[in-house]
Amino acid sequence: MSNVKILLLAAGSSSRMGRPKQLLPWRNTTLIEHQINILLALNFPVTVVLGAYSNEIQEHIKMKPITIFTNRNWKDGMGSSISFGLVEMLKKTPTFDGVCVALVDQPLLTKSFLMKMIDSFNVTGKHIIVSSSKDNIQGPPVLFPSVYFNELIKLKGDFGAKQLIREQANKIKLVFGGDELIDIDTQEEYNKFFDKI
């Protein structure tokens, strides 16, 4: 079994939602607590990067068996939070095999899908494991081998690791996630899926 760590990005201001999406009610808890619970079920270390509303959000998750970092430069975008989070993780544990980057606003993800990603990674440990939706949209969660850590640390702006994934197109493996990969950005999207849970 590979030594994998999980990086949950929860630093955004939820500008399209109009309120902190991290704290939206979801299955008798909050969106971020639900997501953390799913990730903890994998039995890999979980690190959460906060930014906007960090003090308020920490009150909800501080008792979880996770590591929490606050990115003071969260306004610089997702790339900044990936870079910041990975640097902090490497300070605590200088070597590990891979990092799975997950987002706080994909509440339909299941433990079984995430385990499929990790199982795929365990086969070679060399490929980037990328989620693929039913519309063939490729994106998070993404599991990066350690060979890409230096590239992740260089990330800036709000584009995350999309460019890196495009550049390494011949070194990725896709794992089909279907509707599990839907993310929630607006109140309308939240209302639509909240009615189904």
mmCIF file with all atom_site columns, C-alpha atoms in Angstrom:
data_model
loop_
_atom_site.group_PDB
_atom_site.id
_atom_site.type_symbol
_atom_site.label_atom_id
_atom_site.label_alt_id
_atom_site.label_comp_id
_atom_site.label_asym_id
_atom_site.label_entity_id
_atom_site.label_seq_id
_atom_site.pdbx_PDB_ins_code
_atom_site.Cartn_x
_atom_site.Cartn_y
_atom_site.Cartn_z
_atom_site.occupancy
_atom_site.B_iso_or_equiv
_atom_site.pdbx_formal_charge
_atom_site.auth_seq_id
_atom_site.auth_comp_id
_atom_site.auth_asym_id
_atom_site.auth_atom_id
_atom_site.pdbx_PDB_model_num
ATOM 1   C CA . MET A 1 1   ? 0.000   0.000  0.000   1.00 0.00 ? 1   MET A CA 1
ATOM 2   C CA . SER A 1 2   ? 1.354   3.406  -1.002  1.00 0.00 ? 2   SER A CA 1
ATOM 3   C CA . ASN A 1 3   ? 1.988   6.113  1.559   1.00 0.00 ? 3   ASN A CA 1
ATOM 4   C CA . VAL A 1 4   ? -0.624  8.622  0.386   1.00 0.00 ? 4   VAL A CA 1
ATOM 5   C CA . LYS A 1 5   ? -1.745  11.836 2.068   1.00 0.00 ? 5   LYS A CA 1
ATOM 6   C CA . ILE A 1 6   ? -4.892  13.834 1.359   1.00 0.00 ? 6   ILE A CA 1
ATOM 7   C CA . LEU A 1 7   ? -5.059  17.595 0.844   1.00 0.00 ? 7   LEU A CA 1
ATOM 8   C CA . LEU A 1 8   ? -8.553  19.076 1.145   1.00 0.00 ? 8   LEU A CA 1
ATOM 9   C CA . LEU A 1 9   ? -8.874  22.581 -0.270  1.00 0.00 ? 9   LEU A CA 1
ATOM 10  C CA . ALA A 1 10  ? -11.409 24.702 1.597   1.00 0.00 ? 10  ALA A CA 1
ATOM 11  C CA . ALA A 1 11  ? -9.922  28.196 1.400   1.00 0.00 ? 11  ALA A CA 1
ATOM 12  C CA . GLY A 1 12  ? -12.252 29.965 -1.032  1.00 0.00 ? 12  GLY A CA 1
ATOM 13  C CA . SER A 1 13  ? -14.688 32.743 -0.261  1.00 0.00 ? 13  SER A CA 1
ATOM 14  C CA . SER A 1 14  ? -17.653 31.098 -2.038  1.00 0.00 ? 14  SER A CA 1
ATOM 15  C CA . SER A 1 15  ? -18.307 34.314 -3.959  1.00 0.00 ? 15  SER A CA 1
ATOM 16  C CA . ARG A 1 16  ? -20.926 32.715 -6.230  1.00 0.00 ? 16  ARG A CA 1
ATOM 17  C CA . MET A 1 17  ? -22.727 31.200 -3.258  1.00 0.00 ? 17  MET A CA 1
ATOM 18  C CA . GLY A 1 18  ? -22.878 34.435 -1.286  1.00 0.00 ? 18  GLY A CA 1
ATOM 19  C CA . ARG A 1 19  ? -22.055 32.677 2.003   1.00 0.00 ? 19  ARG A CA 1
ATOM 20  C CA . PRO A 1 20  ? -19.415 30.174 3.179   1.00 0.00 ? 20  PRO A CA 1
ATOM 21  C CA . LYS A 1 21  ? -20.230 26.970 1.316   1.00 0.00 ? 21  LYS A CA 1
ATOM 22  C CA . GLN A 1 22  ? -17.949 25.109 3.740   1.00 0.00 ? 22  GLN A CA 1
ATOM 23  C CA . LEU A 1 23  ? -20.608 25.569 6.435   1.00 0.00 ? 23  LEU A CA 1
ATOM 24  C CA . LEU A 1 24  ? -23.715 24.744 4.418   1.00 0.00 ? 24  LEU A CA 1
ATOM 25  C CA . PRO A 1 25  ? -25.883 22.081 6.085   1.00 0.00 ? 25  PRO A CA 1
ATOM 26  C CA . TRP A 1 26  ? -25.305 18.609 4.639   1.00 0.00 ? 26  TRP A CA 1
ATOM 27  C CA . ARG A 1 27  ? -26.502 15.275 6.019   1.00 0.00 ? 27  ARG A CA 1
ATOM 28  C CA . ASN A 1 28  ? -26.904 16.403 9.617   1.00 0.00 ? 28  ASN A CA 1
ATOM 29  C CA . THR A 1 29  ? -23.576 18.233 9.609   1.00 0.00 ? 29  THR A CA 1
ATOM 30  C CA . THR A 1 30  ? -21.807 20.832 7.462   1.00 0.00 ? 30  THR A CA 1
ATOM 31  C CA . LEU A 1 31  ? -20.407 20.431 3.965   1.00 0.00 ? 31  LEU A CA 1
ATOM 32  C CA . ILE A 1 32  ? -16.803 20.530 5.171   1.00 0.00 ? 32  ILE A CA 1
ATOM 33  C CA . GLU A 1 33  ? -17.402 18.126 8.051   1.00 0.00 ? 33  GLU A CA 1
ATOM 34  C CA . HIS A 1 34  ? -19.139 15.696 5.713   1.00 0.00 ? 34  HIS A CA 1
ATOM 35  C CA . GLN A 1 35  ? -16.225 15.853 3.296   1.00 0.00 ? 35  GLN A CA 1
ATOM 36  C CA . ILE A 1 36  ? -13.671 15.371 6.071   1.00 0.00 ? 36  ILE A CA 1
ATOM 37  C CA . ASN A 1 37  ? -15.583 12.348 7.372   1.00 0.00 ? 37  ASN A CA 1
ATOM 38  C CA . ILE A 1 38  ? -15.507 10.708 3.926   1.00 0.00 ? 38  ILE A CA 1
ATOM 39  C CA . LEU A 1 39  ? -11.768 11.363 3.597   1.00 0.00 ? 39  LEU A CA 1
ATOM 40  C CA . LEU A 1 40  ? -10.951 10.128 7.097   1.00 0.00 ? 40  LEU A CA 1
ATOM 41  C CA . ALA A 1 41  ? -12.715 6.852  6.291   1.00 0.00 ? 41  ALA A CA 1
ATOM 42  C CA . LEU A 1 42  ? -9.867  6.116  3.864   1.00 0.00 ? 42  LEU A CA 1
ATOM 43  C CA . ASN A 1 43  ? -7.445  5.889  6.812   1.00 0.00 ? 43  ASN A CA 1
ATOM 44  C CA . PHE A 1 44  ? -4.895  8.224  5.273   1.00 0.00 ? 44  PHE A CA 1
ATOM 45  C CA . PRO A 1 45  ? -3.687  11.474 6.891   1.00 0.00 ? 45  PRO A CA 1
ATOM 46  C CA . VAL A 1 46  ? -5.916  14.436 6.004   1.00 0.00 ? 46  VAL A CA 1
ATOM 47  C CA . THR A 1 47  ? -4.694  18.029 5.775   1.00 0.00 ? 47  THR A CA 1
ATOM 48  C CA . VAL A 1 48  ? -7.178  20.876 5.308   1.00 0.00 ? 48  VAL A CA 1
ATOM 49  C CA . VAL A 1 49  ? -6.235  24.272 3.893   1.00 0.00 ? 49  VAL A CA 1
ATOM 50  C CA . LEU A 1 50  ? -8.483  27.109 5.029   1.00 0.00 ? 50  LEU A CA 1
ATOM 51  C CA . GLY A 1 51  ? -8.460  30.753 3.998   1.00 0.00 ? 51  GLY A CA 1
ATOM 52  C CA . ALA A 1 52  ? -11.617 32.863 3.951   1.00 0.00 ? 52  ALA A CA 1
ATOM 53  C CA . TYR A 1 53  ? -13.740 32.473 7.093   1.00 0.00 ? 53  TYR A CA 1
ATOM 54  C CA . SER A 1 54  ? -10.955 30.378 8.635   1.00 0.00 ? 54  SER A CA 1
ATOM 55  C CA . ASN A 1 55  ? -11.749 31.239 12.259  1.00 0.00 ? 55  ASN A CA 1
ATOM 56  C CA . GLU A 1 56  ? -15.421 30.433 11.841  1.00 0.00 ? 56  GLU A CA 1
ATOM 57  C CA . ILE A 1 57  ? -14.756 27.168 10.009  1.00 0.00 ? 57  ILE A CA 1
ATOM 58  C CA . GLN A 1 58  ? -12.106 25.997 12.479  1.00 0.00 ? 58  GLN A CA 1
ATOM 59  C CA . GLU A 1 59  ? -14.680 26.023 15.248  1.00 0.00 ? 59  GLU A CA 1
ATOM 60  C CA . HIS A 1 60  ? -16.520 23.250 13.394  1.00 0.00 ? 60  HIS A CA 1
ATOM 61  C CA . ILE A 1 61  ? -13.551 21.028 12.555  1.00 0.00 ? 61  ILE A CA 1
ATOM 62  C CA . LYS A 1 62  ? -10.916 21.617 15.234  1.00 0.00 ? 62  LYS A CA 1
ATOM 63  C CA . MET A 1 63  ? -11.786 18.390 17.066  1.00 0.00 ? 63  MET A CA 1
ATOM 64  C CA . LYS A 1 64  ? -11.336 16.236 13.963  1.00 0.00 ? 64  LYS A CA 1
ATOM 65  C CA . PRO A 1 65  ? -8.150  14.093 13.724  1.00 0.00 ? 65  PRO A CA 1
ATOM 66  C CA . ILE A 1 66  ? -6.802  16.248 10.899  1.00 0.00 ? 66  ILE A CA 1
ATOM 67  C CA . THR A 1 67  ? -4.115  18.852 10.306  1.00 0.00 ? 67  THR A CA 1
ATOM 68  C CA . ILE A 1 68  ? -5.341  22.386 9.584   1.00 0.00 ? 68  ILE A CA 1
ATOM 69  C CA . PHE A 1 69  ? -3.379  25.163 7.887   1.00 0.00 ? 69  PHE A CA 1
ATOM 70  C CA . THR A 1 70  ? -4.581  28.648 6.979   1.00 0.00 ? 70  THR A CA 1
ATOM 71  C CA . ASN A 1 71  ? -3.353  30.108 3.712   1.00 0.00 ? 71  ASN A CA 1
ATOM 72  C CA . ARG A 1 72  ? -3.036  33.855 4.289   1.00 0.00 ? 72  ARG A CA 1
ATOM 73  C CA . ASN A 1 73  ? -2.765  34.304 0.519   1.00 0.00 ? 73  ASN A CA 1
ATOM 74  C CA . TRP A 1 74  ? -5.946  32.394 -0.275  1.00 0.00 ? 74  TRP A CA 1
ATOM 75  C CA . LYS A 1 75  ? -7.140  35.242 -2.509  1.00 0.00 ? 75  LYS A CA 1
ATOM 76  C CA . ASP A 1 76  ? -4.381  34.287 -4.954  1.00 0.00 ? 76  ASP A CA 1
ATOM 77  C CA . GLY A 1 77  ? -6.441  31.245 -5.922  1.00 0.00 ? 77  GLY A CA 1
ATOM 78  C CA . MET A 1 78  ? -6.481  27.464 -5.855  1.00 0.00 ? 78  MET A CA 1
ATOM 79  C CA . GLY A 1 79  ? -2.920  27.121 -7.144  1.00 0.00 ? 79  GLY A CA 1
ATOM 80  C CA . SER A 1 80  ? -1.724  29.105 -4.152  1.00 0.00 ? 80  SER A CA 1
ATOM 81  C CA . SER A 1 81  ? -3.562  26.830 -1.723  1.00 0.00 ? 81  SER A CA 1
ATOM 82  C CA . ILE A 1 82  ? -2.232  23.651 -3.332  1.00 0.00 ? 82  ILE A CA 1
ATOM 83  C CA . SER A 1 83  ? 1.321   24.993 -3.190  1.00 0.00 ? 83  SER A CA 1
ATOM 84  C CA . PHE A 1 84  ? 0.956   26.268 0.372   1.00 0.00 ? 84  PHE A CA 1
ATOM 85  C CA . GLY A 1 85  ? -0.681  23.090 1.643   1.00 0.00 ? 85  GLY A CA 1
ATOM 86  C CA . LEU A 1 86  ? 1.884   20.781 0.090   1.00 0.00 ? 86  LEU A CA 1
ATOM 87  C CA . VAL A 1 87  ? 4.809   22.828 1.417   1.00 0.00 ? 87  VAL A CA 1
ATOM 88  C CA . GLU A 1 88  ? 3.376   22.631 4.934   1.00 0.00 ? 88  GLU A CA 1
ATOM 89  C CA . MET A 1 89  ? 2.755   18.890 4.592   1.00 0.00 ? 89  MET A CA 1
ATOM 90  C CA . LEU A 1 90  ? 6.344   18.307 3.485   1.00 0.00 ? 90  LEU A CA 1
ATOM 91  C CA . LYS A 1 91  ? 7.621   20.266 6.473   1.00 0.00 ? 91  LYS A CA 1
ATOM 92  C CA . LYS A 1 92  ? 5.901   17.746 8.738   1.00 0.00 ? 92  LYS A CA 1
ATOM 93  C CA . THR A 1 93  ? 6.655   14.654 6.642   1.00 0.00 ? 93  THR A CA 1
ATOM 94  C CA . PRO A 1 94  ? 9.492   15.154 4.144   1.00 0.00 ? 94  PRO A CA 1
ATOM 95  C CA . THR A 1 95  ? 8.758   12.033 2.118   1.00 0.00 ? 95  THR A CA 1
ATOM 96  C CA . PHE A 1 96  ? 5.561   10.326 1.034   1.00 0.00 ? 96  PHE A CA 1
ATOM 97  C CA . ASP A 1 97  ? 4.443   8.626  -2.165  1.00 0.00 ? 97  ASP A CA 1
ATOM 98  C CA . GLY A 1 98  ? 1.597   10.812 -3.334  1.00 0.00 ? 98  GLY A CA 1
ATOM 99  C CA . VAL A 1 99  ? -0.948  13.499 -2.499  1.00 0.00 ? 99  VAL A CA 1
ATOM 100 C CA . CYS A 1 100 ? -4.642  13.347 -3.320  1.00 0.00 ? 100 CYS A CA 1
ATOM 101 C CA . VAL A 1 101 ? -6.008  16.848 -3.861  1.00 0.00 ? 101 VAL A CA 1
ATOM 102 C CA . ALA A 1 102 ? -9.727  17.082 -3.077  1.00 0.00 ? 102 ALA A CA 1
ATOM 103 C CA . LEU A 1 103 ? -12.226 19.947 -3.007  1.00 0.00 ? 103 LEU A CA 1
ATOM 104 C CA . VAL A 1 104 ? -14.685 20.842 -0.290  1.00 0.00 ? 104 VAL A CA 1
ATOM 105 C CA . ASP A 1 105 ? -17.591 21.330 -2.700  1.00 0.00 ? 105 ASP A CA 1
ATOM 106 C CA . GLN A 1 106 ? -17.924 17.791 -4.120  1.00 0.00 ? 106 GLN A CA 1
ATOM 107 C CA . PRO A 1 107 ? -20.183 16.280 -1.451  1.00 0.00 ? 107 PRO A CA 1
ATOM 108 C CA . LEU A 1 108 ? -21.395 13.364 -3.586  1.00 0.00 ? 108 LEU A CA 1
ATOM 109 C CA . LEU A 1 109 ? -17.973 11.702 -3.517  1.00 0.00 ? 109 LEU A CA 1
ATOM 110 C CA . THR A 1 110 ? -17.904 8.294  -1.845  1.00 0.00 ? 110 THR A CA 1
ATOM 111 C CA . LYS A 1 111 ? -15.244 6.326  -0.052  1.00 0.00 ? 111 LYS A CA 1
ATOM 112 C CA . SER A 1 112 ? -15.483 3.587  -2.688  1.00 0.00 ? 112 SER A CA 1
ATOM 113 C CA . PHE A 1 113 ? -14.676 5.968  -5.546  1.00 0.00 ? 113 PHE A CA 1
ATOM 114 C CA . LEU A 1 114 ? -11.713 7.460  -3.697  1.00 0.00 ? 114 LEU A CA 1
ATOM 115 C CA . MET A 1 115 ? -10.438 3.957  -2.940  1.00 0.00 ? 115 MET A CA 1
ATOM 116 C CA . LYS A 1 116 ? -10.628 3.165  -6.663  1.00 0.00 ? 116 LYS A CA 1
ATOM 117 C CA . MET A 1 117 ? -8.324  6.124  -7.257  1.00 0.00 ? 117 MET A CA 1
ATOM 118 C CA . ILE A 1 118 ? -5.880  4.952  -4.612  1.00 0.00 ? 118 ILE A CA 1
ATOM 119 C CA . ASP A 1 119 ? -5.986  1.362  -5.877  1.00 0.00 ? 119 ASP A CA 1
ATOM 120 C CA . SER A 1 120 ? -5.196  2.631  -9.374  1.00 0.00 ? 120 SER A CA 1
ATOM 121 C CA . PHE A 1 121 ? -2.282  4.618  -7.964  1.00 0.00 ? 121 PHE A CA 1
ATOM 122 C CA . ASN A 1 122 ? -0.992  1.563  -6.120  1.00 0.00 ? 122 ASN A CA 1
ATOM 123 C CA . VAL A 1 123 ? -0.602  -0.339 -9.388  1.00 0.00 ? 123 VAL A CA 1
ATOM 124 C CA . THR A 1 124 ? 2.354   1.744  -10.595 1.00 0.00 ? 124 THR A CA 1
ATOM 125 C CA . GLY A 1 125 ? 2.792   4.753  -8.325  1.00 0.00 ? 125 GLY A CA 1
ATOM 126 C CA . LYS A 1 126 ? 3.931   6.715  -11.376 1.00 0.00 ? 126 LYS A CA 1
ATOM 127 C CA . HIS A 1 127 ? 0.759   7.965  -13.032 1.00 0.00 ? 127 HIS A CA 1
ATOM 128 C CA . ILE A 1 128 ? -1.350  10.982 -12.141 1.00 0.00 ? 128 ILE A CA 1
ATOM 129 C CA . ILE A 1 129 ? -4.781  9.607  -11.225 1.00 0.00 ? 129 ILE A CA 1
ATOM 130 C CA . VAL A 1 130 ? -7.457  11.971 -12.516 1.00 0.00 ? 130 VAL A CA 1
ATOM 131 C CA . SER A 1 131 ? -11.219 11.811 -11.975 1.00 0.00 ? 131 SER A CA 1
ATOM 132 C CA . SER A 1 132 ? -13.428 11.769 -15.056 1.00 0.00 ? 132 SER A CA 1
ATOM 133 C CA . SER A 1 133 ? -17.120 12.717 -15.097 1.00 0.00 ? 133 SER A CA 1
ATOM 134 C CA . LYS A 1 134 ? -19.876 11.321 -17.313 1.00 0.00 ? 134 LYS A CA 1
ATOM 135 C CA . ASP A 1 135 ? -19.340 14.342 -19.596 1.00 0.00 ? 135 ASP A CA 1
ATOM 136 C CA . ASN A 1 136 ? -15.639 13.441 -19.841 1.00 0.00 ? 136 ASN A CA 1
ATOM 137 C CA . ILE A 1 137 ? -14.667 16.429 -17.727 1.00 0.00 ? 137 ILE A CA 1
ATOM 138 C CA . GLN A 1 138 ? -11.344 15.667 -16.073 1.00 0.00 ? 138 GLN A CA 1
ATOM 139 C CA . GLY A 1 139 ? -10.468 17.192 -12.730 1.00 0.00 ? 139 GLY A CA 1
ATOM 140 C CA . PRO A 1 140 ? -10.444 16.789 -8.954  1.00 0.00 ? 140 PRO A CA 1
ATOM 141 C CA . PRO A 1 141 ? -9.957  14.726 -6.995  1.00 0.00 ? 141 PRO A CA 1
ATOM 142 C CA . VAL A 1 142 ? -6.511  14.187 -8.465  1.00 0.00 ? 142 VAL A CA 1
ATOM 143 C CA . LEU A 1 143 ? -3.772  11.974 -7.001  1.00 0.00 ? 143 LEU A CA 1
ATOM 144 C CA . PHE A 1 144 ? -0.243  13.106 -7.806  1.00 0.00 ? 144 PHE A CA 1
ATOM 145 C CA . PRO A 1 145 ? 2.872   10.954 -7.362  1.00 0.00 ? 145 PRO A CA 1
ATOM 146 C CA . SER A 1 146 ? 5.715   12.577 -5.433  1.00 0.00 ? 146 SER A CA 1
ATOM 147 C CA . VAL A 1 147 ? 7.693   13.126 -8.642  1.00 0.00 ? 147 VAL A CA 1
ATOM 148 C CA . TYR A 1 148 ? 5.309   16.028 -9.346  1.00 0.00 ? 148 TYR A CA 1
ATOM 149 C CA . PHE A 1 149 ? 5.587   17.701 -5.949  1.00 0.00 ? 149 PHE A CA 1
ATOM 150 C CA . ASN A 1 150 ? 8.071   20.323 -7.157  1.00 0.00 ? 150 ASN A CA 1
ATOM 151 C CA . GLU A 1 151 ? 5.703   21.297 -9.965  1.00 0.00 ? 151 GLU A CA 1
ATOM 152 C CA . LEU A 1 152 ? 2.778   21.548 -7.563  1.00 0.00 ? 152 LEU A CA 1
ATOM 153 C CA . ILE A 1 153 ? 4.773   23.786 -5.243  1.00 0.00 ? 153 ILE A CA 1
ATOM 154 C CA . LYS A 1 154 ? 5.339   26.194 -8.153  1.00 0.00 ? 154 LYS A CA 1
ATOM 155 C CA . LEU A 1 155 ? 1.603   26.644 -8.772  1.00 0.00 ? 155 LEU A CA 1
ATOM 156 C CA . LYS A 1 156 ? 0.160   30.148 -8.669  1.00 0.00 ? 156 LYS A CA 1
ATOM 157 C CA . GLY A 1 157 ? -3.144  31.804 -9.468  1.00 0.00 ? 157 GLY A CA 1
ATOM 158 C CA . ASP A 1 158 ? -6.591  30.295 -9.725  1.00 0.00 ? 158 ASP A CA 1
ATOM 159 C CA . PHE A 1 159 ? -5.989  27.531 -12.240 1.00 0.00 ? 159 PHE A CA 1
ATOM 160 C CA . GLY A 1 160 ? -5.011  24.767 -9.857  1.00 0.00 ? 160 GLY A CA 1
ATOM 161 C CA . ALA A 1 161 ? -3.067  21.974 -11.517 1.00 0.00 ? 161 ALA A CA 1
ATOM 162 C CA . LYS A 1 162 ? -4.951  21.851 -14.842 1.00 0.00 ? 162 LYS A CA 1
ATOM 163 C CA . GLN A 1 163 ? -1.954  22.959 -16.859 1.00 0.00 ? 163 GLN A CA 1
ATOM 164 C CA . LEU A 1 164 ? 0.272   20.334 -15.252 1.00 0.00 ? 164 LEU A CA 1
ATOM 165 C CA . ILE A 1 165 ? -2.284  17.628 -16.035 1.00 0.00 ? 165 ILE A CA 1
ATOM 166 C CA . ARG A 1 166 ? -2.492  18.774 -19.665 1.00 0.00 ? 166 ARG A CA 1
ATOM 167 C CA . GLU A 1 167 ? 1.286   18.754 -19.981 1.00 0.00 ? 167 GLU A CA 1
ATOM 168 C CA . GLN A 1 168 ? 1.439   15.202 -18.619 1.00 0.00 ? 168 GLN A CA 1
ATOM 169 C CA . ALA A 1 169 ? -1.498  13.878 -20.657 1.00 0.00 ? 169 ALA A CA 1
ATOM 170 C CA . ASN A 1 170 ? 0.393   10.701 -21.581 1.00 0.00 ? 170 ASN A CA 1
ATOM 171 C CA . LYS A 1 171 ? 1.118   9.972  -17.925 1.00 0.00 ? 171 LYS A CA 1
ATOM 172 C CA . ILE A 1 172 ? -2.375  10.091 -16.469 1.00 0.00 ? 172 ILE A CA 1
ATOM 173 C CA . LYS A 1 173 ? -4.900  7.405  -15.630 1.00 0.00 ? 173 LYS A CA 1
ATOM 174 C CA . LEU A 1 174 ? -8.583  8.250  -15.572 1.00 0.00 ? 174 LEU A CA 1
ATOM 175 C CA . VAL A 1 175 ? -10.999 6.916  -12.986 1.00 0.00 ? 175 VAL A CA 1
ATOM 176 C CA . PHE A 1 176 ? -14.669 7.306  -13.876 1.00 0.00 ? 176 PHE A CA 1
ATOM 177 C CA . GLY A 1 177 ? -16.674 9.035  -11.171 1.00 0.00 ? 177 GLY A CA 1
ATOM 178 C CA . GLY A 1 178 ? -19.907 9.950  -12.950 1.00 0.00 ? 178 GLY A CA 1
ATOM 179 C CA . ASP A 1 179 ? -22.243 12.186 -10.968 1.00 0.00 ? 179 ASP A CA 1
ATOM 180 C CA . GLU A 1 180 ? -20.057 11.877 -7.876  1.00 0.00 ? 180 GLU A CA 1
ATOM 181 C CA . LEU A 1 181 ? -17.818 14.579 -9.313  1.00 0.00 ? 181 LEU A CA 1
ATOM 182 C CA . ILE A 1 182 ? -20.510 17.263 -9.400  1.00 0.00 ? 182 ILE A CA 1
ATOM 183 C CA . ASP A 1 183 ? -19.436 20.361 -7.520  1.00 0.00 ? 183 ASP A CA 1
ATOM 184 C CA . ILE A 1 184 ? -21.643 22.937 -5.871  1.00 0.00 ? 184 ILE A CA 1
ATOM 185 C CA . ASP A 1 185 ? -20.912 26.590 -6.604  1.00 0.00 ? 185 ASP A CA 1
ATOM 186 C CA . THR A 1 186 ? -24.265 28.369 -6.439  1.00 0.00 ? 186 THR A CA 1
ATOM 187 C CA . GLN A 1 187 ? -27.315 28.429 -4.200  1.00 0.00 ? 187 GLN A CA 1
ATOM 188 C CA . GLU A 1 188 ? -29.368 26.902 -7.022  1.00 0.00 ? 188 GLU A CA 1
ATOM 189 C CA . GLU A 1 189 ? -26.977 23.940 -7.338  1.00 0.00 ? 189 GLU A CA 1
ATOM 190 C CA . TYR A 1 190 ? -26.995 23.453 -3.588  1.00 0.00 ? 190 TYR A CA 1
ATOM 191 C CA . ASN A 1 191 ? -30.796 23.476 -3.453  1.00 0.00 ? 191 ASN A CA 1
ATOM 192 C CA . LYS A 1 192 ? -30.980 20.949 -6.305  1.00 0.00 ? 192 LYS A CA 1
ATOM 193 C CA . PHE A 1 193 ? -28.726 18.386 -4.677  1.00 0.00 ? 193 PHE A CA 1
ATOM 194 C CA . PHE A 1 194 ? -29.715 19.057 -1.087  1.00 0.00 ? 194 PHE A CA 1
ATOM 195 C CA . ASP A 1 195 ? -33.216 17.898 -1.979  1.00 0.00 ? 195 ASP A CA 1
ATOM 196 C CA . LYS A 1 196 ? -31.774 14.528 -3.052  1.00 0.00 ? 196 LYS A CA 1
ATOM 197 C CA . ILE A 1 197 ? -29.809 13.636 0.068   1.00 0.00 ? 197 ILE A CA 1
#
